[in-house]
Amino acid sequence: MKIEFPSREFDDAVAAVCHGLASEEEARALNELLRLHMGARDEYILRVELHTRLASQLDLFVPGTVHEFPSVAAGTSPAPHRRAGRKVIWAAALAACIAVVAAIGWKMQRTLPSTTRDTPPARVASLDDWKPSVTNRPGEDYPRINSERRVQFRIKAPNANHVSVIIASSDMGSPHTITRSNDGIWTITTSPIGIGFHFYRVLIDGVSVADPATQIFRGGGGDWLSSAIEIPTGEDFHELKDVPHGEVREQQYYSRITDSWRRAFVYTPPGYDRDLSARYPVLYLLHGRGEDETSWPVQGRVNWILDNLISEQRARPMIVVMDRGIAVRPGEPETSFRQAGDTNQFPTLEEVFVTELVPMIDQTFRTSPDREHRALAGLSVGAAQAFAIGLRHFDKFANVGSFSFAGGLPARSFDPRTSYGGVMMDADAFNRQMRVLFLSVGEDEPDRVLSNVEQYYRTLRDAGIDHVFYESSATGHEWHTWRRSLREFASLLFKN
Amino acid sequence: MVNGSILVMQGSGLPVSAPTAEQQRFLSLFLRSEKEIFRYVAALVPNSTDAEDIVQQTAVALWEKFYAYDPNQPFTPWACRFALNKARQWIERRQRWQALLERGVAEELERRREELRPELEFRLRHLETCLEKLPQDQRALVEGYYYRRSGIEKLAESSGRTVAATYKALQRIRHALQLCIEGAARAKGAA
């Protein structure tokens, strides 16, 4: 891509930068132009400055007002005047932030996450445009979500003294209301929540249960069954569309290592049963902590994402295998994790994958059974497993993806010369053989995940290891980050 | 109404307490410089929400080092040095921003903006007048986006446009404002 100046492409690229929407390709082309063309550079500076003034000089919109700095009083209610109100909120947040830093040496935390910044953290005064969450059971009106991304739950618990809701992975703030009607219906309204898929549990007098109004999902951080809400994203790459569809099959296999039957879900692409001579590359996907083999096909929507990508010719038709990310020998503890710092933390799972699952898939499905046509990726602790297994078995996987790397070998202990069996010791040799090494993270993930992924990224970069880094805009440690990551990763795979 | 709590497993709110005199002094200085720090950051990272995040991170870093601040020196340039560091760290982590600002472009933009500052001030002093000249629907859109921060989806919905068309409309409005500003600056220069 090349951008001329002046041109419509230049206009669009600068606007995209202002709105935070520029693609990497566009950014690179703009960089090339700005580096070489002084006129373009001056024009760029002027346009950005105009945009920035509009965003920062709020008195522009209130003719005749005098800008004054409010006194800082923690807990001050927003003033009637919007501009002053926002200023007080910002000042109070800053004061709070300082108080915490002063008290405990606390480092930067996102106090006003971008996904909730649209709505000031004032008292709940919800817009009345509620729609049921798409995760509800048919006919259930609650939980429901409005255009401010507030969620309203309704729980029937006539004999309860206290009802609340636990939402995992959200940036939900404290303002909310809980009301109880005379007939024992509890209505809970949250402050705005980040986009995407969020597990939740209902807490009734201290007992945590799933909400019977929604479908039930495996996950949510603990080893439990959860309810979930889906905050609309305005995107449709993961929705069911009128395109050719593949199938998700359930494949049982007996594992001698664990002395148990295991189950894998297998996506086969559209046309798999028509052309019986075609062979396909395979992507293996791992889930996160507390989840299981149902997670990718259910909340991950793998089949719809792949159907859509294949239909748009953004991804090659491929088989996707989704197995359980826990494997234990008889008598082993269920976690099967070893101590942090050990690069081989998932030895039983690794053995099951390499000596049982992959051979079973190659024997059962029409795969292209070589490393070039095999990829392994996972999310959260599954990301750590993907690195641990994929990189230690470089002869079997030429593509490895890590979405929101957490758990496993921490970045501070990662040394490309020695970690993962020393596979990256010779960067040039590694780069020649590795097809895609992929890292991703959600922009609004907790700092511990962001900093871990960031440190992995820096270490790889400094070691000269080729890789792709993707940041999912305005999403947290939740499934929409991983759906987008899958979309990006799958689009890169098996291209040659 | 029954008070209760929603437990958040990740990303809880911040405790709020009354600031001390030292914090009050810092806040007073910071709030006076905040707009200029924001513009300094936004010259590199123009997306408002990203720039605000960087300014917030800068605020925390400034407070941590406030003991080293010399009150005889102006606060804003001191703060901007921290802002630049925070912006660089932020950019380093984001591939597409790196792609935009690598190979000396960030430094060149920063240097050139400083050179152009009097010219920018001269032109942008007409911004308020030009805003007032916008047709009502354009004024409402620009106010919704920049002032009320209504969110692009909501603006798109209320104006009956798609999200992409709403971004495009904002682009066209900025272009109209730019033409207006330049016209006003030329007229002023000729007068």
XYZ file of C-alpha atoms in Angstrom:
687
model
C 0.000 0.000 0.000
C 1.282 3.453 -0.879
C -0.235 6.800 0.126
C 0.242 9.897 -2.018
C -0.125 13.485 -0.845
C -2.505 15.137 -1.323
C -4.981 12.342 -1.872
C -8.183 10.833 -0.541
C -6.110 7.966 0.888
C -4.130 10.495 2.924
C -7.343 12.104 4.201
C -8.775 8.722 5.177
C -5.568 7.521 6.811
C -5.228 10.632 8.990
C -8.892 10.350 9.999
C -8.391 6.677 10.819
C -5.416 7.568 13.011
C -7.496 10.186 14.835
C -10.220 7.653 15.538
C -7.769 4.895 16.476
C -8.877 2.803 13.507
C -5.822 2.768 11.254
C -4.712 -0.674 10.177
C -1.081 -1.634 10.474
C -0.722 -1.515 6.700
C -2.217 1.961 6.586
C -0.013 3.096 9.472
C 3.074 1.810 7.712
C 2.168 3.563 4.463
C 1.496 6.798 6.332
C 4.821 6.459 8.123
C 6.569 6.187 4.771
C 4.850 9.344 3.515
C 5.422 11.366 6.705
C 9.074 10.419 6.724
C 9.672 11.687 3.223
C 7.158 14.468 2.582
C 7.409 17.637 4.642
C 4.131 19.080 3.302
C 2.273 15.942 4.308
C 3.889 16.097 7.729
C 2.730 19.687 8.330
C -0.755 18.891 7.115
C -0.863 15.817 9.363
C 0.196 17.902 12.387
C -2.471 20.516 11.679
C -5.257 17.967 11.300
C -4.257 16.076 14.416
C -4.041 19.333 16.363
C -7.538 20.314 15.232
C -8.891 16.933 16.318
C -7.034 17.156 19.620
C -8.338 20.654 20.375
C -11.884 19.472 19.813
C -11.285 16.569 22.188
C -9.585 18.589 24.910
C -10.876 22.170 24.755
C -14.346 21.518 26.045
C -15.134 25.203 26.596
C -15.282 25.454 22.801
C -18.707 23.923 23.112
C -19.887 26.249 25.840
C -19.503 29.770 24.409
C -18.901 32.475 26.953
C -17.874 30.221 29.854
C -14.722 30.846 31.811
C -12.569 27.825 32.442
C -12.072 27.297 36.145
C -10.448 24.493 38.017
C -12.746 22.872 40.517
C -11.691 22.290 44.067
C -10.941 18.664 44.664
C -13.320 17.031 47.072
C -13.480 13.293 47.111
C -16.958 11.983 46.798
C -18.263 15.232 45.323
C -21.375 14.689 43.270
C -21.156 15.640 39.627
C -22.144 19.273 39.202
C -25.160 20.056 37.054
C -22.939 21.559 34.407
C -21.550 18.702 32.379
C -18.105 20.091 31.786
C -17.543 20.924 35.419
C -19.013 17.571 36.391
C -16.577 15.667 34.222
C -13.719 17.644 35.622
C -14.686 16.831 39.178
C -14.987 13.152 38.349
C -11.546 13.163 36.759
C -10.081 15.042 39.682
C -11.694 12.697 42.177
C -10.390 9.693 40.283
C -6.945 11.219 40.247
C -7.125 12.045 43.937
C -8.134 8.482 44.648
C -5.375 7.212 42.463
C -2.843 9.341 44.291
C -4.142 8.239 47.652
C -3.572 4.632 46.717
C -0.125 5.289 45.270
C 0.851 7.176 48.383
C -0.468 4.497 50.669
C 0.853 1.301 49.136
C 3.173 2.245 46.291
C 0.550 1.058 43.866
C 1.438 1.149 40.197
C -0.682 2.324 37.312
C -4.129 0.850 37.072
C -6.800 1.768 34.544
C -9.244 3.797 36.548
C -11.457 4.773 33.663
C -11.316 1.899 31.169
C -11.933 2.987 27.616
C -14.864 0.656 27.265
C -16.788 2.417 29.978
C -15.592 5.928 29.463
C -18.590 6.826 27.338
C -20.781 7.024 30.371
C -19.797 8.996 33.457
C -19.727 6.875 36.598
C -22.723 8.619 38.074
C -25.822 7.143 39.676
C -27.597 4.611 37.546
C -30.134 6.338 35.319
C -30.465 3.713 32.668
C -31.679 4.183 29.140
C -34.852 2.251 28.646
C -33.822 0.355 25.521
C -33.193 -3.024 27.096
C -32.759 -6.166 25.008
C -32.392 -9.730 26.308
C -28.862 -11.129 26.225
C -28.357 -13.556 23.321
C -27.124 -16.091 25.861
C -30.555 -16.302 27.525
C -32.674 -19.411 27.376
C -35.475 -19.013 24.820
C -38.255 -16.753 26.086
C -36.267 -15.284 28.986
C -36.266 -11.471 29.060
C -33.570 -11.230 31.746
C -30.689 -10.647 31.961
C -31.052 -7.754 29.583
C -28.647 -5.155 28.281
C -29.159 -1.555 27.216
C -27.261 0.612 24.758
C -25.117 1.987 27.583
C -23.928 -1.591 28.137
C -25.573 -1.789 31.541
C -26.946 -5.175 32.475
C -30.077 -5.854 34.453
C -30.505 -9.203 36.197
C -33.741 -10.462 37.714
C -33.606 -13.231 40.303
C -36.547 -14.792 42.132
C -35.482 -15.461 45.707
C -38.383 -14.577 48.035
C -36.748 -15.907 51.194
C -33.284 -14.476 50.608
C -31.785 -11.709 52.704
C -29.056 -10.746 50.241
C -28.672 -11.285 46.514
C -25.788 -10.113 44.360
C -24.020 -11.046 41.155
C -20.402 -12.003 40.539
C -19.199 -11.081 37.064
C -15.855 -12.437 35.911
C -13.426 -10.486 33.747
C -15.386 -7.278 33.597
C -14.450 -3.731 34.290
C -17.731 -3.182 36.001
C -17.510 -0.340 38.491
C -19.355 0.041 41.739
C -22.421 2.145 40.855
C -25.412 -0.104 40.610
C -28.783 -0.656 42.181
C -30.380 -3.678 43.766
C -34.109 -3.624 44.379
C -36.442 -6.222 45.837
C -40.126 -6.286 45.051
C -42.773 -7.461 47.505
C -43.059 -10.800 45.757
C -39.364 -11.530 46.228
C -38.027 -10.586 42.788
C -34.573 -9.061 43.020
C -33.544 -6.703 40.223
C -29.868 -5.818 39.916
C -28.688 -3.113 37.525
C -24.989 -2.735 36.847
C -22.889 0.151 35.653
C -21.627 -0.163 32.029
C -19.656 -3.308 31.278
C -16.987 -3.888 28.627
C -18.030 -5.477 25.343
C -17.880 -9.224 24.842
C -18.752 -12.406 26.680
C -18.820 -12.417 30.481
C -19.401 -15.329 32.818
C -21.378 -14.617 35.957
C -22.777 -16.340 39.022
C -25.544 -15.312 41.360
C -24.817 -15.143 45.070
C -27.887 -15.826 47.211
C -27.257 -15.525 50.945
C -23.649 -16.496 50.329
C -24.387 -19.494 48.102
C -23.093 -19.176 44.539
C -25.364 -20.582 41.833
C -25.891 -20.248 38.096
C -28.787 -18.104 36.900
C -31.507 -20.418 35.522
C -32.457 -17.748 32.975
C -29.401 -18.260 30.789
C -27.701 -21.102 29.041
C -25.055 -22.772 31.154
C -21.383 -22.599 30.265
C -18.318 -24.262 31.632
C -15.919 -21.567 32.833
C -15.692 -18.294 34.679
C -12.392 -18.723 36.443
C -13.288 -21.567 38.746
C -14.168 -25.156 38.109
C -17.875 -24.500 37.965
C -20.861 -24.062 35.695
C -21.661 -20.439 34.990
C -24.240 -18.261 33.400
C -23.100 -15.683 30.889
C -24.060 -12.431 29.236
C -22.987 -11.217 25.839
C -22.479 -7.448 25.540
C -22.968 -6.542 21.870
C -19.853 -5.575 19.958
C -21.324 -4.303 16.703
C -19.268 -6.929 14.865
C -20.526 -9.947 12.978
C -17.456 -12.022 12.131
C -18.551 -14.473 14.845
C -22.257 -14.553 14.008
C -24.243 -17.190 12.141
C -24.554 -16.078 8.526
C -25.950 -17.395 5.287
C -22.696 -18.973 4.089
C -21.676 -22.614 3.569
C -21.341 -24.304 6.952
C -18.953 -26.854 8.295
C -19.788 -29.320 11.048
C -18.700 -29.824 14.627
C -18.313 -33.531 15.399
C -17.827 -35.203 18.747
C -14.900 -37.615 18.733
C -14.323 -40.011 21.631
C -10.975 -41.725 22.051
C -9.456 -43.895 24.686
C -6.285 -42.579 26.320
C -3.965 -45.237 27.654
C -1.907 -42.557 29.380
C -4.799 -41.334 31.507
C -6.652 -44.646 31.478
C -9.851 -42.849 30.539
C -12.090 -41.938 27.649
C -11.481 -38.453 26.355
C -13.624 -36.301 24.114
C -12.561 -33.870 21.424
C -14.804 -31.674 19.302
C -13.705 -31.524 15.693
C -14.757 -28.859 13.202
C -14.656 -29.986 9.593
C -14.956 -27.252 6.962
C -17.766 -26.879 4.400
C -17.426 -29.482 1.653
C -15.453 -31.943 3.795
C -17.875 -34.790 3.001
C -18.212 -33.948 -0.685
C -14.655 -34.060 -1.996
C -13.276 -37.222 -0.439
C -9.858 -36.751 -1.955
C -9.185 -33.391 -0.310
C -6.866 -33.263 2.688
C -6.862 -30.444 5.216
C -4.489 -28.691 7.606
C -5.359 -28.910 11.309
C -5.569 -26.276 14.017
C -5.621 -27.542 17.623
C -7.191 -25.180 20.172
C -6.862 -25.164 23.956
C -9.231 -23.485 26.423
C -8.594 -21.545 29.640
C -8.658 -22.363 33.336
C -11.919 -23.796 34.596
C -13.159 -24.520 31.066
C -13.260 -27.676 28.989
C -13.523 -28.985 25.428
C -16.976 -27.382 25.001
C -15.605 -23.860 25.438
C -14.234 -23.164 21.958
C -17.224 -24.622 20.067
C -19.817 -22.988 22.366
C -18.695 -19.576 23.645
C -15.775 -19.428 21.206
C -18.101 -19.903 18.208
C -15.295 -21.548 16.287
C -17.557 -22.979 13.605
C -19.190 -19.662 12.734
C -15.881 -17.790 12.759
C -14.274 -20.372 10.466
C -17.331 -20.632 8.202
C -17.261 -16.857 7.723
C -13.502 -16.614 7.218
C -13.510 -19.471 4.703
C -16.479 -18.007 2.860
C -14.653 -14.666 2.563
C -11.512 -16.556 1.495
C -9.665 -15.010 4.422
C -8.729 -18.429 5.766
C -7.942 -21.738 4.127
C -10.414 -24.536 4.805
C -9.052 -26.345 7.848
C -9.982 -28.872 10.483
C -10.109 -27.536 14.051
C -9.665 -29.873 17.007
C -10.784 -28.817 20.478
C -9.751 -31.202 23.241
C -9.747 -30.895 27.007
C -6.715 -29.018 28.326
C -6.335 -31.224 31.380
C -4.898 -34.710 31.312
C -3.992 -36.611 34.441
C -2.563 -40.051 35.022
C -4.417 -42.221 37.506
C -3.649 -40.805 40.948
C -2.318 -37.478 39.671
C -3.904 -34.246 40.991
C -6.477 -32.753 38.604
C -4.456 -29.619 37.830
C -1.470 -31.548 36.398
C 0.515 -28.299 36.431
C 4.067 -28.309 37.672
C 5.896 -25.497 39.437
C 6.224 -22.136 37.687
C 9.669 -21.698 36.175
C 9.653 -25.166 34.652
C 9.054 -24.931 30.902
C 7.585 -28.408 30.861
C 4.661 -27.727 33.147
C 2.060 -29.811 31.418
C 3.827 -33.146 30.919
C 0.805 -35.438 30.881
C -1.213 -33.227 28.552
C 1.832 -32.899 26.325
C 2.190 -36.656 26.131
C -1.518 -37.152 25.389
C -1.420 -34.517 22.675
C 1.669 -35.731 20.916
C 1.354 -39.483 21.223
C -2.430 -39.991 21.280
C -4.516 -37.058 20.073
C -2.539 -35.975 17.006
C -2.076 -39.539 15.700
C -5.771 -40.290 16.335
C -6.845 -37.200 14.391
C -4.478 -38.004 11.518
C -5.850 -41.538 11.350
C -9.527 -40.551 11.641
C -9.728 -37.430 9.477
C -8.295 -36.540 6.077
C -5.474 -34.352 7.332
C -2.228 -33.194 5.788
C -0.149 -34.914 8.471
C 2.981 -32.793 8.621
C 4.248 -29.912 10.759
C 3.685 -27.276 8.079
C -0.025 -28.080 8.107
C -0.430 -28.233 11.858
C -1.063 -25.341 14.268
C -1.600 -25.179 18.014
C -3.079 -22.247 19.919
C -4.723 -21.590 23.251
C -6.098 -18.900 25.502
C -4.965 -17.837 28.949
C -3.456 -20.927 30.572
C -4.165 -22.687 27.263
C -1.828 -20.132 25.672
C 0.897 -21.242 28.047
C 0.124 -24.868 27.166
C 0.291 -24.072 23.446
C 3.764 -22.587 23.861
C 4.915 -25.421 26.118
C 3.691 -28.184 23.816
C 3.980 -26.515 20.411
C 7.472 -25.133 20.848
C 8.844 -28.239 22.526
C 7.522 -30.252 19.585
C 8.720 -28.030 16.829
C 8.944 -31.081 14.588
C 5.157 -31.429 14.810
C 3.866 -27.836 14.869
C 5.071 -25.066 12.552
C 2.437 -22.619 13.810
C 1.860 -21.656 17.434
C -0.541 -19.078 18.844
C -0.837 -17.633 22.320
C -3.952 -15.624 23.190
C -3.677 -13.716 26.503
C -0.784 -15.771 27.844
C -1.318 -16.409 31.558
C -0.063 -19.131 33.861
C 2.682 -21.440 32.642
C 6.192 -20.093 32.194
C 6.075 -16.436 33.313
C 7.636 -13.911 30.965
C 10.235 -12.928 33.563
C 11.634 -16.475 33.410
C 11.419 -16.779 29.634
C 14.849 -16.987 28.032
C 14.829 -17.676 24.278
C 18.231 -19.379 24.522
C 17.094 -22.034 26.952
C 13.307 -22.023 27.405
C 11.038 -24.478 25.629
C 13.868 -26.898 25.050
C 16.105 -24.140 23.638
C 14.184 -24.183 20.351
C 14.880 -20.469 19.766
C 18.582 -20.647 20.558
C 19.416 -19.988 16.908
C 16.975 -17.222 15.949
C 17.659 -17.439 12.211
C 17.134 -21.179 12.113
C 13.989 -20.852 14.188
C 12.609 -18.082 11.952
C 13.247 -20.171 8.836
C 11.262 -23.088 10.197
C 8.515 -21.328 12.120
C 5.599 -20.365 9.903
C 3.520 -18.304 12.341
C 4.330 -17.425 15.936
C 1.441 -15.363 17.262
C 0.821 -13.398 20.467
C -2.317 -11.505 21.326
C -3.893 -9.685 24.238
C -7.003 -7.602 24.949
C -6.396 -3.919 25.418
C -8.339 -3.845 28.687
C -6.980 -7.014 30.244
C -5.677 -6.910 33.814
C -2.205 -5.470 34.165
C -0.698 -8.819 35.148
C -1.728 -10.315 31.782
C -0.839 -7.209 29.785
C 2.604 -6.975 31.331
C 3.249 -10.707 30.893
C 2.338 -10.595 27.196
C 4.237 -7.350 26.747
C 7.362 -8.873 28.258
C 7.079 -11.958 26.053
C 6.710 -9.668 23.066
C 9.778 -7.614 24.008
C 11.886 -10.671 24.727
C 10.983 -12.228 21.390
C 11.629 -8.965 19.584
C 14.984 -8.401 21.279
C 16.014 -11.960 20.478
C 15.186 -11.412 16.801
C 12.368 -13.974 16.797
C 9.784 -13.257 14.094
C 6.270 -13.127 15.440
C 2.905 -11.430 15.038
C 1.416 -9.429 17.880
C -2.272 -8.581 17.897
C -4.029 -6.350 20.388
C -7.798 -6.603 20.613
C -9.284 -3.163 21.043
C -11.397 -2.430 24.143
C -11.746 -6.036 25.297
C -10.676 -7.692 28.517
C -9.689 -11.202 29.597
C -12.791 -12.659 27.998
C -14.009 -14.529 24.972
C -14.342 -11.714 22.498
C -10.588 -11.130 22.754
C -10.083 -14.797 21.923
C -12.628 -14.893 19.112
C -10.866 -11.954 17.484
C -7.500 -13.575 18.138
C -8.707 -16.751 16.455
C -9.910 -14.717 13.481
C -6.506 -13.063 13.119
C -4.482 -16.213 13.742
C -6.566 -18.420 11.425
C -6.250 -15.800 8.684
C -2.479 -16.161 8.792
C -2.282 -19.940 8.747
C -1.368 -22.382 6.004
C -1.001 -19.726 3.341
C 1.810 -21.363 1.372
C -33.994 0.106 47.611
C -31.662 -2.424 49.178
C -27.979 -1.709 49.254
C -25.822 -4.593 48.169
C -22.558 -5.315 46.512
C -21.498 -6.668 43.182
C -18.234 -8.479 43.491
C -15.840 -7.858 40.658
C -13.201 -10.492 40.188
C -10.951 -8.277 38.114
C -10.780 -4.527 37.837
C -12.272 -3.132 40.981
C -12.904 0.557 41.662
C -10.536 2.811 43.530
C -10.921 3.929 47.107
C -11.593 7.635 47.394
C -10.334 9.683 50.303
C -9.725 13.379 50.962
C -6.404 14.619 49.472
C -3.593 15.892 51.684
C -2.085 19.363 51.224
C 0.729 17.900 49.116
C -1.746 16.058 46.924
C -3.808 19.226 46.641
C -0.723 21.141 45.468
C 0.073 18.438 42.925
C -3.486 18.299 41.663
C -3.619 22.045 41.296
C -0.441 22.033 39.171
C -1.448 18.974 37.221
C -4.937 20.160 36.386
C -3.558 23.467 35.131
C -1.234 21.591 32.770
C -3.505 18.713 31.939
C -4.771 20.065 28.615
C -1.291 20.862 27.371
C -0.028 17.423 28.437
C -2.981 15.836 26.664
C -2.214 17.749 23.457
C 1.443 16.860 23.714
C 0.554 13.176 23.988
C -2.212 13.370 21.386
C 0.204 14.789 18.822
C 1.751 11.312 18.866
C -1.301 9.239 19.768
C -4.294 11.186 18.437
C -7.000 8.741 19.485
C -8.577 10.478 22.483
C -9.219 7.482 24.674
C -5.685 6.190 24.171
C -4.223 9.643 24.831
C -6.308 9.909 28.006
C -4.991 6.558 29.192
C -1.442 7.777 28.668
C -2.184 11.029 30.493
C -3.576 9.023 33.395
C -0.466 6.873 33.512
C 1.587 10.057 33.355
C -0.340 11.512 36.293
C 0.537 8.540 38.448
C 4.193 8.632 37.392
C 4.337 12.369 38.107
C 2.931 11.884 41.564
C 5.435 9.157 42.301
C 8.249 11.575 41.375
C 6.656 14.738 42.692
C 9.173 14.894 45.542
C 11.832 15.580 42.891
C 9.948 18.436 41.248
C 11.635 21.833 41.598
C 8.849 24.380 42.223
C 11.034 27.113 40.712
C 10.778 25.416 37.325
C 7.648 25.414 35.155
C 5.545 22.325 35.743
C 4.348 21.609 32.192
C 7.709 20.915 30.501
C 8.699 18.744 33.476
C 5.440 16.829 33.146
C 5.750 16.493 29.376
C 9.024 14.609 29.758
C 7.162 11.971 31.756
C 4.329 12.028 29.251
C 6.783 11.364 26.431
C 8.196 8.352 28.267
C 4.748 6.981 28.953
C 3.705 7.555 25.352
C 6.820 5.745 24.106
C 6.169 2.781 26.369
C 2.594 2.693 25.205
C 3.527 2.904 21.521
C 6.162 0.224 21.897
C 3.485 -2.256 22.900
C 1.208 -1.562 19.963
C 2.369 -2.695 16.612
C 0.299 -0.408 14.433
C 1.297 2.704 16.384
C 4.861 1.598 16.129
C 4.383 1.189 12.396
C 3.137 4.778 12.196
C 5.785 6.376 14.379
C 8.921 4.331 13.782
C 12.032 5.348 11.843
C 12.222 8.808 13.376
C 8.682 9.941 12.521
C 7.701 10.412 16.190
C 10.715 12.605 16.859
C 10.178 14.571 13.645
C 6.492 15.167 14.434
C 7.385 16.323 17.919
C 10.092 18.682 16.649
C 8.000 20.092 13.826
C 4.943 20.610 16.040
C 7.080 22.726 18.333
C 8.213 24.807 15.353
C 4.652 25.194 14.105
C 3.192 26.004 17.502
C 2.734 29.798 16.887
C 1.120 29.055 13.528
C -1.166 26.440 15.069
C -2.216 28.847 17.807
C -2.849 31.578 15.233
C -5.096 29.331 13.167
C -6.888 27.471 15.909
C -8.000 30.607 17.719
C -10.727 30.717 15.054
C -11.974 27.261 15.916
C -14.750 28.396 18.232
C -16.150 30.835 15.653
C -15.977 28.170 12.964
C -17.741 25.665 15.202
C -20.587 28.123 15.648
C -20.960 28.380 11.878
C -21.568 24.664 11.437
C -25.085 23.609 10.420
C -27.129 22.335 13.366
C -26.869 18.619 12.516
C -23.090 18.797 12.073
C -22.694 20.769 15.267
C -24.777 18.158 17.110
C -22.617 15.339 15.788
C -19.306 16.967 16.630
C -20.607 17.942 20.066
C -21.891 14.423 20.672
C -18.563 12.883 19.717
C -16.079 15.271 21.308
C -17.971 16.892 24.155
C -20.562 14.430 25.366
C -18.458 11.413 24.334
C -21.640 9.640 23.421
C -19.910 6.755 21.661
C -19.908 6.259 17.925
C -22.551 3.527 17.890
C -24.996 5.681 19.762
C -24.288 8.667 17.527
C -24.715 6.484 14.462
C -28.007 5.199 15.751
C -29.364 8.614 16.666
C -28.343 10.142 13.334
C -29.593 7.189 11.286
C -26.149 6.517 9.813
C -23.915 3.493 9.897
C -20.863 3.631 12.155
C -18.587 3.955 9.121
C -20.717 6.785 7.715
C -20.606 8.525 11.092
C -16.821 8.425 11.156
C -16.839 9.742 7.598
C -19.223 12.553 8.560
C -16.892 13.557 11.394
C -13.994 13.558 8.947
C -15.933 15.850 6.605
C -16.849 18.196 9.455
C -13.224 18.477 10.518
C -12.325 19.241 6.925
C -14.977 21.981 6.816
C -13.649 23.386 10.089
C -10.136 23.364 8.719
C -11.185 25.280 5.600
C -13.052 27.773 7.758
C -10.071 28.243 10.069
C -7.683 28.736 7.182
C -10.040 31.232 5.558
C -10.364 33.179 8.801
C -6.609 33.108 9.374
C -5.977 34.361 5.834
C -8.483 37.156 6.260
C -6.913 38.123 9.573
C -3.455 38.018 8.048
C -4.550 40.229 5.159
C -6.312 42.719 7.427
